[in-house]
Amino acid sequence: MTGAAALLAVLSLGTSAYPQARQLELGVESFAYRSATTPLNRDNVLGLDDYPGLGRLAVGWRETHGSFRAVFRGYVERTWGTQGDETAWVVRQGYAQYWWGEKVGLRLGKQRIAWGSGFAWNPTNRLEPPKNALNTTLEQEGALAARLDWAPAAWASIVLVGATTDATPRDLPLAANDVERRDSLALRARFLVKDTDVAAVASGGKNQRTLVGLDLGRDLGWAAVHAEASLYEGAEMHPPRDDTVFFRVVAGALRTSGENAFALEYFYNGEGYSDRGTSLWLDGLDRSWTAATDPALPPEIQQQALQAYALGAAIPYAGGLGLRRHYLHASWTRGGATSVWTGAVRTVIGLEDGAFALTPGVGWAPRGNVTLNLDAVLLLGPDESEYRLAPVRGALQARVKVLF
Amino acid sequence: MSRRALLVLAPALLAVPALAAPPDAATILRRADRAVLGETATYTLRMTVVRPGKPERVVEMKGWKKGDDQGLVRYTAPAKERGTAYLRSGESTWLFLPSAEKVVRVGAKQNFGGGDFSNADIFRLSLVKDYDPTLAGEESVEGEACYKLELKAKDRSIAYDRVVYWVRSDGTFYPVKADYYTLSGKNLKSLLLSQVKPIGGRARPTLMTMESRVDEGSRTRLEFLTIQDDPKLDDRLFSPTALERGE
């Protein structure tokens, strides 16, 4: 027996509930976009072709030996139709996990933290890049983290996470902005009290706002409802507003009937821009662009103005949870584990500016180990609404996955 | 009566329960609850969903049960669903989605895996806790002599307002059939328990077929492949934390 096999055999002792298993996965992802010239992409400063896109070859591996598990998920990506067409390697997750009985678990490596009851937004989870609210089924990159789980009882558990990441959402055909690495420490205590999920969260760190949060969930019979809220000092989006305390809350419900599931969620993003704030931001962008393209100004001033424009134009993607304050997410999905076809329609509505994102999708599983998903993202609404400011008008997102 | 006579007569006396008064409804229900799975159990299941004009769809899973209201089921096949898991604890039900690594709270009345069983059907294997039983007589069902029980939901949060339940009266207390009704009196679906055979060291029904009374021809079969009664199971196995850790 090799040393590694012996170690796995030892780790597997007394863990009949979690037997040995291996799963391999190959996937192809192709996202095609329709670009647009907008106030965030003046004169196509981003250098996008009409139909930029990206293609990915993804691999996944998961190995379980009793209480030990190792996971790797990553992809190689090629973008096209952008200013800097390039090939990139991305590790979405790569971690090892071990549980001592049902009481204590340790997970080390790049991983999804994935806590919070919100479907489209998770204001208590700022340790990793946020999920894409327009298509929550897209797989996001995790954070490099050490996670310790302790379950003193069935009704209580405590999670301690130390994480570091400089990852940003990667599903757009734009070069990822350089962001400062965020080092975080977070504690989440979860309790089941009278059939209600109650979780309290505290997190903070370097380049990370100190946050306290509360997460609640309960089945009311007609629907399962949830609310997730956070309080933190200082904004994540520009301007920093260091002395201001901000509040975010998401509240929603999930109702299922047969193979249909309906979800509705409201999100309040306290640091989001008001109408006036949005106007000031757009005016600032306008001034920067005017200066950047004014031949009467010295080249160094033009360059500084262009940099200011680029920073301002990146603001909607910097915070990651939305530019404005009030959002509504609604979705309908049809299909279950045994369905060959699944369908879904998701919408996100900006309640202040009328921004409207519509994401219809269909899934096909011709065999038990093959899935194909095709989603269309349509960004609609008034011209200066949030989603219409984006440098793309919409997307087709195709994903094929084969499991072994 | 001599000891010898007692020894001779004892088996005969034990073999005539039919001559005695039937047990009360609560006892019948309690015995029926334990006739399929023990107080704690682990099992593997194959679920087959039948829809008219469509190919049959099969899912396999592994389950753990403790007491009347703690249950965990993890899908083991097909590969695309592997790792998906449902947890029931008390009145709460959660779903674990491995692709999102996320635990989502769902309703007990949601149907299970796209079939005709609801989450409550799967996890509330005990009816004693949710229903007040009355004995409505004895009759033959599926060729078996049965007690007929009328079950009335204790409150409106229970998945079905009324259940008519037939339990074998031959001393085995194997459940044979159940008809589920809504508050308005509509028969939603019927459950048949069959294929009594030894599994996990004792005989019991191993096939449960739920037939929709609303969608003609729609039915779902749950077949026990293995059962282990009375293993030692930690309560923490039935927590969202355990659900989250994955298989």
XYZ file of C-alpha atoms in Angstrom:
651
model
C 0.000 0.000 0.000
C 1.430 3.391 -0.907
C 1.711 6.118 1.692
C -1.114 8.124 0.158
C -3.386 5.098 -0.030
C -2.599 4.222 3.578
C -3.433 7.766 4.654
C -6.741 7.631 2.796
C -7.524 4.258 4.346
C -6.908 5.657 7.827
C -8.973 8.741 7.127
C -11.826 6.538 5.910
C -12.170 4.516 9.108
C -15.604 4.558 10.656
C -17.200 6.663 7.986
C -19.676 4.330 6.350
C -22.096 7.229 5.769
C -19.617 8.752 3.298
C -18.153 6.030 1.106
C -15.462 6.211 -1.527
C -16.465 7.988 -4.705
C -14.860 9.738 -7.638
C -16.415 12.068 -10.154
C -14.793 13.588 -13.195
C -16.298 16.326 -15.280
C -15.548 17.904 -18.637
C -17.312 21.016 -19.779
C -17.434 23.572 -22.529
C -18.736 27.069 -21.889
C -19.257 29.634 -24.594
C -20.611 33.094 -23.947
C -21.346 35.433 -26.857
C -22.196 39.088 -26.309
C -23.627 41.978 -28.296
C -21.511 45.032 -27.533
C -22.758 48.594 -27.275
C -21.384 52.099 -27.124
C -22.723 53.614 -23.928
C -21.632 56.225 -21.381
C -19.446 53.468 -19.895
C -17.904 52.708 -23.293
C -17.607 56.053 -25.050
C -16.511 55.753 -28.669
C -15.975 52.057 -27.877
C -12.988 52.894 -25.699
C -13.055 49.267 -24.520
C -12.253 48.158 -28.063
C -15.035 45.594 -28.315
C -16.045 43.998 -31.607
C -19.752 43.855 -32.344
C -19.951 40.311 -30.965
C -17.183 39.689 -28.460
C -17.163 36.469 -26.537
C -15.325 33.913 -24.548
C -14.895 30.169 -24.673
C -13.868 27.892 -21.859
C -12.794 24.313 -21.539
C -13.604 23.311 -17.988
C -12.542 20.328 -15.936
C -13.736 19.069 -12.583
C -12.538 16.328 -10.267
C -13.918 15.255 -6.929
C -12.580 12.448 -4.835
C -14.247 11.242 -1.657
C -12.723 8.726 0.717
C -14.904 8.492 3.787
C -14.624 11.808 5.562
C -11.895 13.102 3.267
C -12.703 14.982 0.096
C -10.587 16.725 -2.510
C -12.003 18.942 -5.233
C -10.561 20.676 -8.246
C -12.569 22.783 -10.662
C -11.039 25.089 -13.216
C -10.953 26.140 -16.816
C -8.847 27.568 -19.571
C -10.484 30.571 -21.195
C -9.977 32.308 -24.510
C -11.628 35.662 -25.191
C -12.234 37.099 -28.617
C -13.449 40.371 -30.028
C -11.912 42.317 -27.166
C -8.991 44.683 -26.979
C -6.707 42.195 -25.332
C -7.762 38.779 -26.632
C -5.977 36.396 -24.380
C -5.846 32.943 -22.889
C -6.262 32.619 -19.150
C -6.204 29.751 -16.679
C -8.573 30.031 -13.755
C -8.974 27.751 -10.750
C -12.541 28.038 -9.549
C -12.032 25.701 -6.636
C -9.204 23.511 -5.431
C -9.469 22.315 -1.865
C -9.137 19.427 0.535
C -11.643 18.782 3.296
C -11.773 16.472 6.269
C -14.474 15.925 8.872
C -13.951 14.366 12.274
C -17.250 12.507 12.680
C -20.126 14.958 12.348
C -18.613 17.442 14.760
C -15.625 19.252 13.273
C -14.650 19.904 9.681
C -11.670 21.624 8.102
C -11.447 22.784 4.497
C -8.281 24.279 3.021
C -7.774 25.783 -0.415
C -9.654 27.787 -2.982
C -13.335 27.300 -2.259
C -16.808 28.727 -2.450
C -18.025 30.050 0.874
C -21.596 30.204 -0.439
C -23.397 31.166 2.733
C -26.498 33.261 3.041
C -30.134 32.539 2.299
C -30.473 35.073 -0.544
C -30.941 33.624 -4.015
C -29.498 36.447 -6.128
C -27.677 38.545 -3.541
C -25.917 37.632 -0.300
C -25.164 40.770 1.698
C -23.622 38.772 4.568
C -21.104 37.047 2.302
C -18.388 39.474 1.171
C -15.545 36.990 1.327
C -15.723 35.943 -2.313
C -16.844 37.528 -5.572
C -20.630 37.862 -5.617
C -22.683 35.647 -7.855
C -24.101 37.013 -11.079
C -27.604 38.200 -10.170
C -28.661 38.082 -13.833
C -27.893 34.367 -14.095
C -27.419 32.766 -10.715
C -26.696 29.358 -12.257
C -23.272 30.445 -13.510
C -20.449 28.974 -11.499
C -18.367 31.588 -9.703
C -14.766 31.554 -8.609
C -14.059 30.908 -4.940
C -11.605 32.497 -2.518
C -8.408 31.052 -1.108
C -9.525 30.174 2.387
C -9.201 28.082 5.502
C -12.611 27.116 6.851
C -13.309 25.471 10.180
C -16.799 24.095 10.900
C -17.820 23.100 14.399
C -21.222 21.564 15.088
C -21.649 21.273 18.865
C -25.239 20.091 18.342
C -27.658 19.373 15.525
C -29.299 22.756 16.133
C -26.105 24.808 16.251
C -22.994 25.247 14.170
C -20.164 27.735 14.013
C -18.028 28.476 10.969
C -14.736 30.359 11.113
C -13.192 31.415 7.795
C -9.968 33.182 6.921
C -9.972 34.129 3.252
C -8.006 36.112 0.738
C -9.008 36.995 -2.797
C -8.500 39.492 -5.571
C -10.948 37.763 -7.873
C -13.644 39.721 -9.663
C -16.750 38.548 -11.513
C -15.438 37.117 -14.810
C -18.454 36.513 -16.986
C -18.222 39.748 -18.984
C -15.945 40.103 -22.036
C -14.011 42.852 -20.295
C -10.510 42.763 -18.960
C -10.778 42.239 -15.203
C -10.040 45.431 -13.330
C -7.106 45.308 -11.000
C -8.567 45.215 -7.517
C -6.761 45.269 -4.223
C -6.465 41.887 -2.544
C -8.940 41.515 0.281
C -7.919 39.563 3.372
C -10.874 38.628 5.545
C -11.727 36.860 8.733
C -15.338 35.855 9.271
C -17.405 34.082 11.882
C -20.864 32.685 11.223
C -22.977 31.081 13.942
C -26.083 29.247 12.800
C -28.920 28.002 14.979
C -32.191 26.228 14.371
C -34.679 27.826 16.740
C -38.283 26.622 16.648
C -37.970 25.528 13.009
C -36.428 28.883 12.061
C -32.904 29.213 10.675
C -31.064 31.986 12.495
C -27.494 32.900 11.558
C -25.330 35.739 12.815
C -22.264 36.835 10.843
C -19.302 39.084 11.622
C -16.488 39.717 9.161
C -13.741 42.192 8.460
C -10.151 42.518 7.397
C -7.736 44.332 5.115
C -9.404 46.191 2.240
C -12.633 44.775 3.585
C -15.414 46.614 5.371
C -16.200 45.383 8.865
C -19.637 43.843 8.688
C -22.236 42.340 10.996
C -25.128 40.429 9.555
C -28.227 38.408 10.339
C -29.791 35.682 8.237
C -33.249 34.176 8.815
C -35.236 31.434 7.080
C -38.519 29.643 7.751
C -41.126 27.524 6.009
C -44.527 29.194 6.264
C -46.363 26.402 4.472
C -47.368 28.417 1.401
C -43.721 29.315 0.834
C -40.266 29.153 2.364
C -39.234 32.710 3.270
C -35.873 34.255 4.059
C -34.241 37.546 5.004
C -30.531 38.324 5.004
C -29.189 41.682 6.194
C -25.875 43.345 6.885
C -24.607 46.543 8.510
C -21.176 47.945 7.729
C -19.297 51.223 7.972
C -17.945 52.815 4.802
C -18.963 52.105 1.222
C -17.604 49.398 -1.051
C -18.295 51.488 -4.158
C -16.706 54.854 -4.833
C -16.882 57.298 -3.038
C -15.707 55.529 0.141
C -17.969 57.474 2.576
C -15.916 56.102 5.461
C -18.002 57.495 8.324
C -21.372 56.370 7.035
C -23.036 53.155 8.198
C -24.738 51.274 5.372
C -27.453 48.663 5.422
C -28.210 45.950 2.913
C -31.098 43.539 3.123
C -32.511 40.900 0.886
C -35.902 39.340 1.620
C -37.654 36.745 -0.439
C -39.824 33.688 -0.779
C -39.683 30.380 -2.615
C -42.889 28.585 -3.513
C -42.952 25.236 -5.211
C -45.830 23.480 -6.856
C -45.271 20.183 -8.637
C -42.257 20.653 -10.872
C -42.597 24.449 -10.785
C -40.645 26.722 -8.469
C -41.338 30.427 -8.098
C -38.919 32.735 -6.329
C -39.288 36.395 -5.516
C -36.666 38.503 -3.814
C -36.297 42.181 -2.927
C -32.859 43.700 -2.401
C -32.079 47.005 -0.723
C -28.510 48.147 -1.343
C -27.996 51.042 1.063
C -24.813 52.373 -0.509
C -26.329 52.385 -4.000
C -26.641 55.654 -5.855
C -29.762 57.787 -5.647
C -31.053 59.484 -8.813
C -28.965 62.529 -7.900
C -25.887 60.447 -7.157
C -26.284 58.678 -10.496
C -26.556 62.016 -12.301
C -23.427 63.318 -10.573
C -21.545 60.144 -11.474
C -22.629 60.286 -15.126
C -21.776 64.021 -15.293
C -18.335 63.210 -13.880
C -17.835 60.529 -16.513
C -18.911 63.008 -19.176
C -16.446 65.647 -17.981
C -13.606 63.127 -17.807
C -14.315 61.898 -21.302
C -14.571 65.435 -22.674
C -11.181 66.276 -21.160
C -9.659 62.994 -22.332
C -10.631 63.754 -25.915
C -9.940 67.491 -25.901
C -6.990 68.075 -28.269
C -6.453 71.506 -26.717
C -5.323 69.901 -23.453
C -1.779 68.620 -22.874
C -1.380 64.856 -23.463
C -0.636 64.127 -19.798
C -3.865 65.837 -18.731
C -5.753 63.899 -21.385
C -4.211 60.674 -20.063
C -5.167 61.513 -16.471
C -8.705 62.282 -17.590
C -8.885 58.969 -19.440
C -7.756 57.140 -16.310
C -10.390 58.977 -14.271
C -12.985 57.985 -16.864
C -11.915 54.329 -16.765
C -12.083 54.273 -12.958
C -15.521 55.869 -12.961
C -16.821 53.552 -15.657
C -15.742 50.526 -13.607
C -17.780 51.557 -10.550
C -20.848 49.390 -11.335
C -18.626 46.287 -11.325
C -16.526 47.251 -8.302
C -19.062 46.687 -5.528
C -20.545 43.732 -7.304
C -23.971 43.880 -5.681
C -25.520 46.635 -7.772
C -25.203 50.309 -8.605
C -28.585 51.461 -7.334
C -30.612 50.906 -4.180
C -33.772 48.937 -4.897
C -33.992 45.726 -6.898
C -36.501 42.947 -7.437
C -35.540 39.467 -8.570
C -38.176 37.032 -9.790
C -37.752 33.607 -11.283
C -39.761 30.664 -12.463
C -38.130 27.315 -13.033
C -39.690 24.084 -14.182
C -38.190 20.631 -13.938
C -36.797 18.244 -11.382
C -34.046 15.724 -10.903
C -35.689 13.281 -13.268
C -36.582 15.798 -15.985
C -35.014 15.613 -19.419
C -35.970 19.225 -20.105
C -35.879 22.108 -17.656
C -36.894 25.678 -18.273
C -36.381 28.913 -16.429
C -37.128 32.608 -16.716
C -35.298 35.004 -14.427
C -35.687 38.744 -14.193
C -33.961 41.480 -12.249
C -35.686 44.834 -12.129
C -34.106 48.063 -10.951
C -37.024 49.675 -9.151
C -35.635 53.216 -9.307
C -34.486 53.487 -12.907
C -36.558 50.814 -14.666
C -33.528 48.712 -15.565
C -34.776 45.317 -16.627
C -32.736 42.179 -17.204
C -34.533 39.173 -18.630
C -32.808 35.780 -18.617
C -34.770 32.934 -20.177
C -33.017 29.585 -20.207
C -33.478 25.987 -21.122
C -31.700 22.849 -19.965
C -31.525 19.474 -21.682
C -30.251 16.263 -20.140
C -30.419 13.601 -22.873
C -28.537 11.204 -20.591
C -27.944 10.968 -16.880
C -24.379 12.222 -17.219
C -24.811 14.925 -19.863
C -26.351 18.358 -19.453
C -26.697 21.240 -21.865
C -27.784 24.693 -20.729
C -28.570 27.641 -22.908
C -29.412 31.009 -21.366
C -30.068 34.342 -23.036
C -29.484 37.559 -21.103
C -31.346 40.600 -22.402
C -30.542 43.973 -20.877
C -33.492 46.302 -21.270
C -34.888 49.509 -19.833
C -34.475 53.277 -20.319
C -31.207 54.437 -21.935
C -29.589 55.689 -18.739
C -30.826 52.868 -16.553
C -28.192 50.636 -14.986
C -28.278 47.663 -17.326
C -28.456 49.836 -20.447
C -25.295 51.628 -19.340
C -23.390 48.347 -19.579
C -21.136 48.010 -22.629
C -23.124 44.974 -23.759
C -26.765 44.661 -24.766
C -27.138 41.003 -24.014
C -25.571 37.586 -24.098
C -26.048 33.988 -25.096
C -24.517 31.643 -22.566
C -24.120 27.993 -23.564
C -22.749 25.320 -21.280
C -22.228 21.621 -21.902
C -21.163 19.269 -19.139
C -20.267 15.580 -19.264
C -19.745 13.639 -16.044
C -17.893 10.376 -15.576
C -53.308 -27.009 33.361
C -49.995 -28.769 33.317
C -46.813 -27.119 32.032
C -46.786 -29.663 29.214
C -50.283 -28.659 28.164
C -49.291 -24.992 28.267
C -46.333 -25.659 26.023
C -48.580 -27.425 23.542
C -51.285 -24.774 23.594
C -49.132 -21.667 23.662
C -48.380 -21.567 19.929
C -52.038 -22.124 19.152
C -53.072 -19.331 21.508
C -50.564 -16.982 19.902
C -51.841 -17.861 16.458
C -55.413 -16.676 17.010
C -55.151 -12.884 17.193
C -58.065 -12.686 14.764
C -60.343 -14.031 17.438
C -59.306 -11.295 19.825
C -60.510 -7.684 19.655
C -58.484 -5.657 17.157
C -55.876 -3.336 18.598
C -56.831 0.309 18.893
C -56.227 2.596 15.909
C -53.220 4.341 17.467
C -51.503 1.007 18.110
C -52.146 -0.167 14.545
C -50.735 3.076 13.175
C -47.695 2.933 15.434
C -46.962 -0.673 14.438
C -47.458 0.150 10.750
C -45.053 3.075 11.069
C -42.303 0.694 12.151
C -43.191 -2.150 9.761
C -41.162 -0.752 6.871
C -38.233 1.026 8.568
C -36.978 0.834 12.144
C -36.676 3.709 14.581
C -33.371 4.498 12.903
C -32.415 3.181 9.500
C -30.136 3.598 6.531
C -31.300 2.506 3.118
C -30.746 2.747 -0.601
C -33.638 3.471 -2.927
C -34.379 3.489 -6.603
C -37.031 5.988 -7.709
C -38.699 5.512 -11.078
C -40.931 8.267 -12.416
C -43.523 7.198 -14.981
C -45.234 9.768 -17.177
C -47.620 8.840 -20.011
C -45.899 8.842 -23.392
C -42.448 9.507 -21.935
C -39.548 7.212 -21.143
C -39.226 6.152 -17.515
C -36.736 8.205 -15.510
C -34.704 6.653 -12.728
C -32.895 8.194 -9.756
C -31.006 6.297 -7.072
C -30.371 7.579 -3.610
C -29.110 6.763 -0.173
C -31.092 7.677 2.920
C -30.740 7.969 6.665
C -33.671 8.136 9.077
C -33.878 8.763 12.799
C -37.101 8.879 14.755
C -40.272 10.296 13.300
C -39.009 13.502 11.795
C -35.317 13.354 10.957
C -34.376 12.208 7.502
C -31.583 12.766 4.983
C -31.531 11.607 1.375
C -28.606 12.011 -1.018
C -28.851 11.268 -4.733
C -26.244 8.808 -5.949
C -27.350 8.489 -9.596
C -27.649 9.722 -12.283
C -24.301 11.475 -12.335
C -25.815 14.880 -13.093
C -27.778 14.760 -9.839
C -25.142 13.123 -7.682
C -24.700 15.054 -4.452
C -28.111 16.705 -4.496
C -29.585 16.108 -1.064
C -32.730 16.707 0.950
C -32.825 17.062 4.709
C -35.827 17.015 6.997
C -35.590 17.932 10.659
C -38.707 18.744 12.643
C -40.891 20.932 10.474
C -37.976 22.154 8.361
C -36.850 20.866 4.969
C -33.685 21.909 3.152
C -32.282 21.133 -0.265
C -28.547 21.055 -0.998
C -27.542 22.023 -4.532
C -23.990 20.793 -5.149
C -23.473 22.931 -8.259
C -24.027 26.073 -6.172
C -22.702 24.501 -2.941
C -25.756 26.026 -1.356
C -28.376 24.926 1.155
C -31.857 26.218 0.316
C -34.859 25.962 2.603
C -37.820 24.433 0.756
C -41.410 23.549 1.597
C -42.457 20.124 2.884
C -45.268 19.966 0.340
C -42.892 20.305 -2.618
C -42.807 17.190 -4.753
C -39.699 15.107 -4.372
C -37.346 14.909 -7.324
C -39.994 15.557 -9.936
C -42.019 12.501 -8.974
C -45.400 11.972 -7.278
C -44.073 11.771 -3.725
C -43.838 15.000 -1.737
C -40.977 15.792 0.612
C -43.389 15.089 3.450
C -44.173 11.632 2.017
C -40.505 10.774 1.879
C -39.408 12.104 5.213
C -42.502 11.785 7.378
C -42.452 7.998 7.339
C -44.309 8.133 10.627
C -47.956 9.113 10.440
C -48.549 8.933 14.207
C -47.190 12.399 14.796
C -49.290 14.172 12.173
C -52.634 12.359 12.204
C -55.412 11.323 14.609
C -56.435 7.789 13.632
C -59.798 6.041 13.972
C -60.508 2.420 13.077
C -63.132 2.394 10.304
C -63.451 -1.369 9.968
C -61.752 -4.293 8.325
C -61.737 -5.140 4.631
C -59.737 -6.937 1.998
C -57.401 -4.826 -0.112
C -55.058 -6.179 -2.788
C -55.966 -9.658 -1.598
C -54.948 -8.977 2.000
C -57.157 -8.780 5.082
C -56.672 -5.260 6.415
C -57.632 -2.822 9.104
C -59.062 0.322 7.569
C -57.934 3.493 9.331
C -59.267 7.004 8.851
C -56.506 9.518 9.551
C -57.349 13.164 10.173
C -54.588 15.762 10.050
C -53.862 17.337 13.419
C -53.498 20.783 11.824
C -53.648 22.483 8.453
C -49.891 22.571 7.971
C -49.919 18.807 7.328
C -49.515 17.856 3.671
C -52.883 16.025 3.409
C -56.042 16.777 5.343
C -57.248 13.177 5.363
C -55.695 9.801 4.658
C -57.479 6.459 4.365
C -54.969 3.815 5.329
C -55.124 0.039 5.067
C -52.860 -2.058 7.287
C -52.620 -5.853 7.210
C -54.530 -7.479 10.063
C -52.532 -10.749 10.028
C -50.256 -9.519 12.805
C -47.540 -8.163 10.515
C -49.042 -4.641 10.421
C -47.592 -4.123 6.956
C -49.174 -1.058 5.356
C -50.879 -2.018 2.099
C -52.505 1.097 0.700
C -53.119 4.776 1.434
C -55.450 7.251 -0.255
C -54.575 10.930 0.260
C -57.254 13.630 0.271
C -57.211 17.414 0.240
C -59.232 19.639 2.534
C -61.899 19.846 -0.174
C -62.184 16.042 -0.198
C -60.382 15.459 -3.501
C -58.396 12.226 -3.802
C -54.948 13.499 -4.837
C -53.010 10.275 -5.011
C -52.850 6.682 -3.817
C -49.962 4.708 -2.407
C -49.581 0.952 -2.762
C -46.988 -0.986 -0.752
C -46.089 -4.363 -2.194
C -43.325 -6.887 -2.845
C -43.015 -8.153 0.704
C -39.673 -9.915 0.926
C -36.747 -10.278 3.311
C -34.424 -7.298 3.223
C -32.061 -6.168 5.950
C -32.782 -9.280 7.999
C -36.585 -9.222 8.041
C -39.547 -9.345 5.685
C -41.278 -6.085 4.802
C -42.862 -4.281 1.827
C -40.047 -3.131 -0.451
C -41.934 -1.363 -3.226
C -43.989 1.791 -2.790
C -45.959 3.007 -5.781
C -47.552 6.452 -5.628
C -50.170 6.973 -8.315
C -51.537 10.386 -9.158
C -55.332 10.666 -9.181
C -55.057 14.044 -10.871
C -52.737 13.218 -13.795
C -53.929 9.931 -15.222
C -51.118 7.445 -15.830
C -48.567 9.355 -13.736
C -46.978 7.307 -11.013
C -43.707 6.992 -9.136
C -42.147 3.802 -7.783
C -39.788 3.777 -4.816
C -37.977 0.498 -4.413
C -35.837 -0.281 -1.397
C -32.618 -1.925 -2.545
C -31.001 -2.263 0.872
C -32.104 -1.475 4.419
C -30.187 -1.503 7.655
C -32.361 -1.123 10.749
C -31.262 0.515 13.959
C -27.772 1.805 13.138
C -26.305 4.369 15.520
C -26.789 7.772 13.891
C -25.522 11.062 15.278
C -28.203 13.771 15.487
C -25.743 16.111 13.787
C -26.060 14.059 10.591
C -29.515 15.664 10.312
C -28.358 19.267 10.302
C -27.844 21.807 7.508
C -24.139 21.717 8.340
C -23.943 18.027 7.476
C -25.996 18.688 4.370
C -23.558 21.399 3.329
C -20.472 19.252 3.735
C -21.645 17.148 0.818
C -21.466 13.408 0.345
